[in-house]
Coordinates of C-alpha atoms in Angstrom, one line a residue:
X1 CA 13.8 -7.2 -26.7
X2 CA 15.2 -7.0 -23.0
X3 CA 17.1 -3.8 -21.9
X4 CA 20.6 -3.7 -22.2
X5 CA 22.2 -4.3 -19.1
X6 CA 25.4 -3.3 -19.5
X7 CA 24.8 0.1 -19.9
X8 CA 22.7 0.8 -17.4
X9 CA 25.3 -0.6 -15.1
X10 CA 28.4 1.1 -17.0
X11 CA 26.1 4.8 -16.5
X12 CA 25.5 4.1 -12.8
X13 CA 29.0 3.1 -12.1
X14 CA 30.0 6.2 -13.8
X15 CA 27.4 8.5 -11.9
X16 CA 27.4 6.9 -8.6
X17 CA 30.9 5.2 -8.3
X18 CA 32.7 2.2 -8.1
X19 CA 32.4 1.8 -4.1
X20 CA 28.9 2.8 -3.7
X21 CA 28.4 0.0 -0.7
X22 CA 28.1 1.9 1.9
X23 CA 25.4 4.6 0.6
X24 CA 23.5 1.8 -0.5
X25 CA 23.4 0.2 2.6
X26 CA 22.4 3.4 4.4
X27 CA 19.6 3.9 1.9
X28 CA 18.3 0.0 2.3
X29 CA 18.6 -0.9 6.1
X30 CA 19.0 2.8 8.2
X31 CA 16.0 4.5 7.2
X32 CA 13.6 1.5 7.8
X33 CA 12.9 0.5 11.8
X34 CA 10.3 -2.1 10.5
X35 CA 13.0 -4.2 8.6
X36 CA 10.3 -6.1 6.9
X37 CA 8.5 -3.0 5.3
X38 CA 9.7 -3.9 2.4
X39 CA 6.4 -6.6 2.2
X40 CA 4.5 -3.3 1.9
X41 CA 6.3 -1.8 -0.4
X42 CA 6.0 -5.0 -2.8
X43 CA 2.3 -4.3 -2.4
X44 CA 2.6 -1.1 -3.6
X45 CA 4.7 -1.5 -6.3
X46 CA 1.9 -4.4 -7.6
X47 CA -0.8 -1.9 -7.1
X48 CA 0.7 0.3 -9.4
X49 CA 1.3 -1.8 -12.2
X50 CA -2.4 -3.4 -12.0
X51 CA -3.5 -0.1 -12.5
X52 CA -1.4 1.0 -15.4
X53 CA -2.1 -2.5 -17.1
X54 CA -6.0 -2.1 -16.4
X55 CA -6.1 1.6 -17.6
X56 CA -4.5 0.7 -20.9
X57 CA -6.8 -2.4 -21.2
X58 CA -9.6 -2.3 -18.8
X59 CA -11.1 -5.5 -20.3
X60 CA -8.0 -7.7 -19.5
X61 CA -8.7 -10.9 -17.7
X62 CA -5.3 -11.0 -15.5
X63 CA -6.1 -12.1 -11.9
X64 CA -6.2 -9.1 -9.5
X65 CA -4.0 -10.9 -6.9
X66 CA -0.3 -11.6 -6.1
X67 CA 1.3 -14.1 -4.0
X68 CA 4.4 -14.5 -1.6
X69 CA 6.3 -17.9 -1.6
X70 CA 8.1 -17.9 1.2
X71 CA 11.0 -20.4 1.2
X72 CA 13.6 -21.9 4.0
X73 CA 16.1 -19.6 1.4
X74 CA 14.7 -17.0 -0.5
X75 CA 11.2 -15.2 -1.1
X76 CA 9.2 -15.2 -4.5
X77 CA 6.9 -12.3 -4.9
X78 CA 4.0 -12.6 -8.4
X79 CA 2.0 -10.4 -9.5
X80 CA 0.4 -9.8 -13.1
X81 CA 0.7 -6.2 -13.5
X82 CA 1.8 -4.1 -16.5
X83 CA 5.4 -5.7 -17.4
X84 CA 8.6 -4.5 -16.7
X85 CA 9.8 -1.5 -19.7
X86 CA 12.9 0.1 -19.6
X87 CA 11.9 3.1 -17.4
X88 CA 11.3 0.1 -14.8
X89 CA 14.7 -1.4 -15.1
X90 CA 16.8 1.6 -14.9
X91 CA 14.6 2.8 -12.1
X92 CA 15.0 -0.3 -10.3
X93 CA 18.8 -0.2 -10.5
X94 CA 19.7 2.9 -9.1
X95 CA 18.9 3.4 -5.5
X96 CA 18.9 7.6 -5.5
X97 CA 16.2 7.7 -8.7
X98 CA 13.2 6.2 -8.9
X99 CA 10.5 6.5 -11.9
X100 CA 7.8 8.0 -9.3
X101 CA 9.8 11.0 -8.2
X102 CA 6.9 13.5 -8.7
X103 CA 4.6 11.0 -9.5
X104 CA 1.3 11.3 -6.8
X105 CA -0.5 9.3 -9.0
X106 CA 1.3 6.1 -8.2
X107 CA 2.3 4.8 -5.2
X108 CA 5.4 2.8 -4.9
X109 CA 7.1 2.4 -8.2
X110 CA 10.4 1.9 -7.3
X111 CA 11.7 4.8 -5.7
X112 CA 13.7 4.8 -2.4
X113 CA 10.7 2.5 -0.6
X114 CA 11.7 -0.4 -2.6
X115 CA 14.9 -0.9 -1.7
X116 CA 13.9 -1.9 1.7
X117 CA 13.9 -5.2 0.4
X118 CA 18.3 -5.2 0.5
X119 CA 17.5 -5.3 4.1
X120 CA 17.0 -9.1 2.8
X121 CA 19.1 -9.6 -0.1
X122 CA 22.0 -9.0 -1.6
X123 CA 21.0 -10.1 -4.9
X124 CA 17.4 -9.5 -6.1
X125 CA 15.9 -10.8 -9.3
X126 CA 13.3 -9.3 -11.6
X127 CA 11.7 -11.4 -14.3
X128 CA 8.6 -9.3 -16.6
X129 CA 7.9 -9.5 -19.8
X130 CA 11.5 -9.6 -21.7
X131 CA 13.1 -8.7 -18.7
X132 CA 15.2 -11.1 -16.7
X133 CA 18.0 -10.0 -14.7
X134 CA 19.6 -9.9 -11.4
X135 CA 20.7 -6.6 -9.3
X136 CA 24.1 -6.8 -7.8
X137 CA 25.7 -4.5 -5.0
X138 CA 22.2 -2.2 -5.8
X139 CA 23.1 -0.3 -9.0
X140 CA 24.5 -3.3 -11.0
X141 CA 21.8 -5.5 -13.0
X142 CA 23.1 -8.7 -14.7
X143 CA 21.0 -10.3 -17.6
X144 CA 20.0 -13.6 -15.8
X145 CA 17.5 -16.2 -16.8
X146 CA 14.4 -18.1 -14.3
X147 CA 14.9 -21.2 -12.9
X148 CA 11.6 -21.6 -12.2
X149 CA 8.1 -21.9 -14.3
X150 CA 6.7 -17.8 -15.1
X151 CA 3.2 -18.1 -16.7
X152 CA 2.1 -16.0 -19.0
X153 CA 1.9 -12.2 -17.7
X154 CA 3.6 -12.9 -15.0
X155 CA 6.0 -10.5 -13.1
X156 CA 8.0 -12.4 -10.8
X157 CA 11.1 -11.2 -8.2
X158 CA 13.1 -13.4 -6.5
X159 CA 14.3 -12.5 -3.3
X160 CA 17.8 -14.9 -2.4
X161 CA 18.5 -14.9 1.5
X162 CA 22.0 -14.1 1.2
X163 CA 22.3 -10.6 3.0
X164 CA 25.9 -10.5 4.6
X165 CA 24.3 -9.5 8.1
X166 CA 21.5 -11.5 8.3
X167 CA 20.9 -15.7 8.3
X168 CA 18.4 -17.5 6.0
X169 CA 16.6 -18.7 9.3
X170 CA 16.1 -14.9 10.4
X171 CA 15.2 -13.2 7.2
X172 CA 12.5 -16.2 6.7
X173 CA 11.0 -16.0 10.4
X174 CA 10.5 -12.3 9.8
X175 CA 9.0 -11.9 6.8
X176 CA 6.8 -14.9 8.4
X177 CA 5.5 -12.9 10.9
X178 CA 4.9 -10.0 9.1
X179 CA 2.6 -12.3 6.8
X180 CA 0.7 -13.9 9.2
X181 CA -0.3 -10.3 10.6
X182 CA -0.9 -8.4 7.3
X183 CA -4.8 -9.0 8.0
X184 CA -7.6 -8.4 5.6
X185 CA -7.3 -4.7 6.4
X186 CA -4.6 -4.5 4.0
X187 CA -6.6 -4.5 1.0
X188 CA -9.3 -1.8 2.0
X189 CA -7.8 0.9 0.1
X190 CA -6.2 -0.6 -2.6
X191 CA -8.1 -0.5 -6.2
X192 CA -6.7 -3.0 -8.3
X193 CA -5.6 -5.7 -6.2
X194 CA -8.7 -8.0 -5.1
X195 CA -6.3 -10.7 -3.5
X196 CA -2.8 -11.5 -1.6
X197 CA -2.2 -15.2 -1.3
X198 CA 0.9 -16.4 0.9
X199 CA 2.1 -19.5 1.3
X200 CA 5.1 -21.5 3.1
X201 CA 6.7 -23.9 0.8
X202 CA 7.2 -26.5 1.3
X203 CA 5.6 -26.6 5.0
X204 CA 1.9 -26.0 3.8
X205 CA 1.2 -23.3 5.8
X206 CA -0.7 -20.8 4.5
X207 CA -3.2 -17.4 4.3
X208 CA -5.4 -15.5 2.4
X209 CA -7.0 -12.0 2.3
X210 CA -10.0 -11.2 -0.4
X211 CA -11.8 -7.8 -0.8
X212 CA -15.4 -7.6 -2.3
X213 CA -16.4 -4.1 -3.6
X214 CA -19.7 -2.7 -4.2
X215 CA -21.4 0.4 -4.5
X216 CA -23.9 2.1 -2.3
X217 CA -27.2 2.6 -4.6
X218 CA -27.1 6.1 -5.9
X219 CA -24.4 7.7 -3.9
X220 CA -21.8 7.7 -6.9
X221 CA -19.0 8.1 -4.1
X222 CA -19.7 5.8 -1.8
X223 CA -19.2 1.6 -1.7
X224 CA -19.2 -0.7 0.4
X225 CA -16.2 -2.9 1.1
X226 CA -16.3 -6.5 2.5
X227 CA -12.6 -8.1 3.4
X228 CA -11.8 -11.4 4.6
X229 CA -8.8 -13.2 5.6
X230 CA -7.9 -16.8 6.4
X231 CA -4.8 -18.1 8.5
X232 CA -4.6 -21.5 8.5
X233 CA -8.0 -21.8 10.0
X234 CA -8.8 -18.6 11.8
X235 CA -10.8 -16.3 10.0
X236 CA -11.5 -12.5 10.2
X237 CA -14.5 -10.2 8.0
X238 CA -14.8 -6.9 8.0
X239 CA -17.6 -4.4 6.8
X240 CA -16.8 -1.0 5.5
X241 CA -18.7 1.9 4.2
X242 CA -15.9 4.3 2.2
X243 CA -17.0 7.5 1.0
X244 CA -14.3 9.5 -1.5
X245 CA -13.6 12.9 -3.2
X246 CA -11.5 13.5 -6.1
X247 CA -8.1 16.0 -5.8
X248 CA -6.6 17.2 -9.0
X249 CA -3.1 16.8 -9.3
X250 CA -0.8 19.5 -9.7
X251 CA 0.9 19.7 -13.2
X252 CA -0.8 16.2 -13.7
X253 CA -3.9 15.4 -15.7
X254 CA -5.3 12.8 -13.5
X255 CA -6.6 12.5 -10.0
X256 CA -6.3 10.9 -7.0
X257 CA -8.8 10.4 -4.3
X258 CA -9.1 11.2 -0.6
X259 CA -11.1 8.9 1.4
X260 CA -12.6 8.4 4.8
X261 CA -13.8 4.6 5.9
X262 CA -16.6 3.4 8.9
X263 CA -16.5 0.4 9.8
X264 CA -20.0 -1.7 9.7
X265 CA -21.4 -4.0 12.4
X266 CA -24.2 -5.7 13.3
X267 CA -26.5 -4.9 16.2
X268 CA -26.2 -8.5 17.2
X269 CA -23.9 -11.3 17.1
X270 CA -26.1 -13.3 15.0
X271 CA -26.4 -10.6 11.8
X272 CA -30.0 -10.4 12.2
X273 CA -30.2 -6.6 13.0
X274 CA -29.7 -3.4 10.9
X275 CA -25.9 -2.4 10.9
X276 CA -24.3 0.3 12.6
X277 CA -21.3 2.2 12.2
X278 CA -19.1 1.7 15.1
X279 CA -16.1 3.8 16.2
X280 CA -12.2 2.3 15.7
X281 CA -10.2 1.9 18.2
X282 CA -6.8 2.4 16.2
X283 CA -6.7 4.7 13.6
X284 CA -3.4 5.4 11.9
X285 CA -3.3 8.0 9.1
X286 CA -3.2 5.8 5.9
X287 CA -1.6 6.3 2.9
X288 CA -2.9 3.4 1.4
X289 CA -1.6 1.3 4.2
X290 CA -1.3 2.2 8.2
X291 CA 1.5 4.6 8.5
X292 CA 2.9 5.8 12.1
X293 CA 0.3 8.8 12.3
X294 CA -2.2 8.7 14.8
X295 CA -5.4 10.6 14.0
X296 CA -7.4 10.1 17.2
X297 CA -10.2 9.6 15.0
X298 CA -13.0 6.9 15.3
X299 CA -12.7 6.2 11.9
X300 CA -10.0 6.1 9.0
X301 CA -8.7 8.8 6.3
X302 CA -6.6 7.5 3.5
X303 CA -5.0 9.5 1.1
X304 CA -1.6 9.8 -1.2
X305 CA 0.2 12.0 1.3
X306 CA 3.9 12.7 1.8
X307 CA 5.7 10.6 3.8
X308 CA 9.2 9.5 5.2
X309 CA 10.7 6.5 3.6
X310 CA 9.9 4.4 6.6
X311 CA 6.3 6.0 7.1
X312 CA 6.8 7.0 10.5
X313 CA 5.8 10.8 9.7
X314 CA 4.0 12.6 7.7
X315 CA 5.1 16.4 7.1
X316 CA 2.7 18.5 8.5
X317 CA 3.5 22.0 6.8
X318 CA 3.9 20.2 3.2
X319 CA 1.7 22.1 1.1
X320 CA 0.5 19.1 -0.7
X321 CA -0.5 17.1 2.7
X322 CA -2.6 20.7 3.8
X323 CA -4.0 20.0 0.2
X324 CA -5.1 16.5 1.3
X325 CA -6.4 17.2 4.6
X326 CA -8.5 20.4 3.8
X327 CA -10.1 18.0 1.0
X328 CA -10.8 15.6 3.2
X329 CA -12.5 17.9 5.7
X330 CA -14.8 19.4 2.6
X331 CA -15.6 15.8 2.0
X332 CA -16.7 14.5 5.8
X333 CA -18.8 17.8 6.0
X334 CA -20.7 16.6 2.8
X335 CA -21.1 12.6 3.3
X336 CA -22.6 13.4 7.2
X337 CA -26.2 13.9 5.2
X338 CA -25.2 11.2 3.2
X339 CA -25.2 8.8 6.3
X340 CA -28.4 10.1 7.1
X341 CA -29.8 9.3 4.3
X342 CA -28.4 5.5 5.1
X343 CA -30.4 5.7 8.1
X344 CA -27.1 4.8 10.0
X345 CA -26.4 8.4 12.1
X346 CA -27.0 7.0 15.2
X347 CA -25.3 7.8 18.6
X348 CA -22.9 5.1 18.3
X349 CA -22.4 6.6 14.3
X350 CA -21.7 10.0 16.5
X351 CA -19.3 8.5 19.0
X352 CA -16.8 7.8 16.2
X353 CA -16.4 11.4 15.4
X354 CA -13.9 14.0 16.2
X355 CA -16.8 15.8 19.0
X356 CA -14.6 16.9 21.3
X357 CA -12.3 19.3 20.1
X358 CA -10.0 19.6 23.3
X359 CA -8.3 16.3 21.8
X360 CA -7.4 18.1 18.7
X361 CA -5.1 21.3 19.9
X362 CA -5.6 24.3 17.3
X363 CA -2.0 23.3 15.5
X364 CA -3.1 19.4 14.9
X365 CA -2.7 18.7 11.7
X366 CA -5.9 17.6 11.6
X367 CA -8.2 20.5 13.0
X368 CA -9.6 21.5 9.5
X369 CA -11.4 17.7 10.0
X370 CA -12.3 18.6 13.6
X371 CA -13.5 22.1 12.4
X372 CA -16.0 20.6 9.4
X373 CA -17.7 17.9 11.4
X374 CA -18.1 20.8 14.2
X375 CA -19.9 23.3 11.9
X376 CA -22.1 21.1 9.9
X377 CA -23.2 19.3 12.8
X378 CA -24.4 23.0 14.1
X379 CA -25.8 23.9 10.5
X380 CA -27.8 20.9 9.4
X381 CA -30.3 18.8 11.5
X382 CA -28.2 15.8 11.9
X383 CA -28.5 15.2 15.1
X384 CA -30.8 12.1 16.1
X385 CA -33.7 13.0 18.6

């Protein structure tokens, strides 16, 4: 049976306040210079409930995808992830809590990231499961039914253009462009989600992004990920080799990984030479997606690190985000053989590493990196003759 309402929005009035407005609006719009984040963060949130509905039943036959409908008036957003519970909906409805407060293991369930989307709306609707209701002035949820088809599993919100400072026509060209330049990228770190479909209804317009995964022979930690997109017409491919290293999680019986990703290219235009790793030209920090923080590396580090809301920094003295990085460098010193043994440590394999250490001042935040691929290309015989 669905949650009751009512009292979640009787205890949040009580805790927070009848005129709560104004905090709410700081939370939603002030801490976000990218008003349309919130796209990301609608990602995240499906990422994580994939995951928990795939590690209760990892046989399920759900499609690994979601899918933005962008209307002239409002924004649909489906996924078929784990279903709403009553954690979710109180979590949902109360802009200070969120049910991922100390949670590392999961990236975007519903803390303060999500309500980036009020930037949007005044009104959001969330229909999972039993669960169908509508969030009013951001701590009030209101039983309220579909008026549109769910199918089975389906988690649906429904995002009404009818934020008091911005028009229909300006919420709907925004979230437009951030669409059309998610790119395939987007999906190279993300484990449960194989697919993000967006349309424009009813104007036809349209993309797609897919992700193919495989692994790399023996190398248990290593696989190699192909993404694709498609923009009405235009299309983009790219090759990636990702090696990873698991980090226990404090006061948590699972892990999480760290990861660093080369990107793959042929010698020719035409495919028909051995591959290469080539060196990136921009390489934000990511934290599943690009965040703010350059690395001034040639090739990408992902991990679950501490951020701001709006992902424009990541604290450098948290000891959880030393944690990350000093895993990370143990793991770059240990896949450099491993590359090797690809027969891809070339020169132009070389170029995309951190060699010259005057870019990376002794308080970077990212020496320890600099420092491993230093010492083991002294140690071990990796450099090509």
């Amino acid at each position: 049976m669905p949650t009751d309402y009512d009292k979640i929005r009787e205890d949040n009035i009580r805790r927070r306040g009848e005129e709560f407005d104004d905090i709410g609006h700081l939370i939603s719009e002030q801490l976000y210079s990218d008003r349309s984040h919130f796209v990301y963060e609608l990602i995240q949130n499906a990422e994580d409930a994939l995951g928990r509905r795939f590690r209760t039943n990892p046989n399920d036959k759900v499609p690994r995808k979601v899918q933005f409908r962008l209307f002239r008036d409002r924004l649909e957003f489906r996924h078929f992830g784990a279903p709403f519970d009553d954690k979710d909906v109180k979590g949902i409805s109360d802009v200070l809590k969120g049910t991922k407060r100390t949670d590392i293991v999961q990236i975007g369930k519903f803390g303060i990231g999500f309500k980036s989307v009020y930037a949007f709306t005044a009104s959001p609707e969330i229909h999972s499961g039993e669960e169908h209701f509508i969030i009013k002035r951001y701590i009030r949820p209101e039983a309220k039914q579909p008026n549109f088809p769910i199918d089975e599993n389906e988690t649906i919100f429904n995002f009404p253009f009818d934020h008091a400072e911005l028009n229909a026509r300006e919420a709907f060209d925004l979230i437009l462009d951030k669409l059309r330049g998610l790119g395939p990228r987007v999906l190279l770190f993300l484990r449960w989600i194989d697919e993000i479909e967006w349309s424009v209804e009813p104007d036809g317009e349209k993309g797609q992004y897919l992700k193919e995964s495989k692994q790399i022979g023996n190398h248990n930690n290593a696989r190699r990920i192909i993404v694709i997109g498609q923009n009405n017409g235009n299309d983009e491919e790219e090759n990636w080799l990702i090696f990873e290293r698991p980090v226990p999680v404090p006061g948590n019986s699972e892990t999480v990984h760290v990861e660093v990703s080369f990107r793959l290219e042929a010698e020719d235009k035409a495919g028909k030479n051995p591959e290469r790793i080539v060196k990136v030209k921009d390489s934000p920090l990511v934290v599943y997606f690009p965040t703010e923080k350059a690395t001034r590396f040639g090739f990408l580090i992902q991990g679950p690190y501490r951020t701001t809301p709006s992902r424009d920094n990541i604290p450098k003295d948290d000891e959880w985000n030393e944690t990350l990085v000093k895993e990370t460098a143990e793991l770059i010193g240990d896949i450099l053989s491993e590359i090797k043994d690809l027969g891809l440590l070339s020169v132009s394999f070389l170029e995309a590493l951190p060699i010259r250490t005057e870019d990376f001042p002794d308080d970077s935040m990212f020496c320890p990196i600099v420092e491993s691929v230093r010492n083991t290309l002294i140690k071990e015989a990796l450099l090509p003759a």
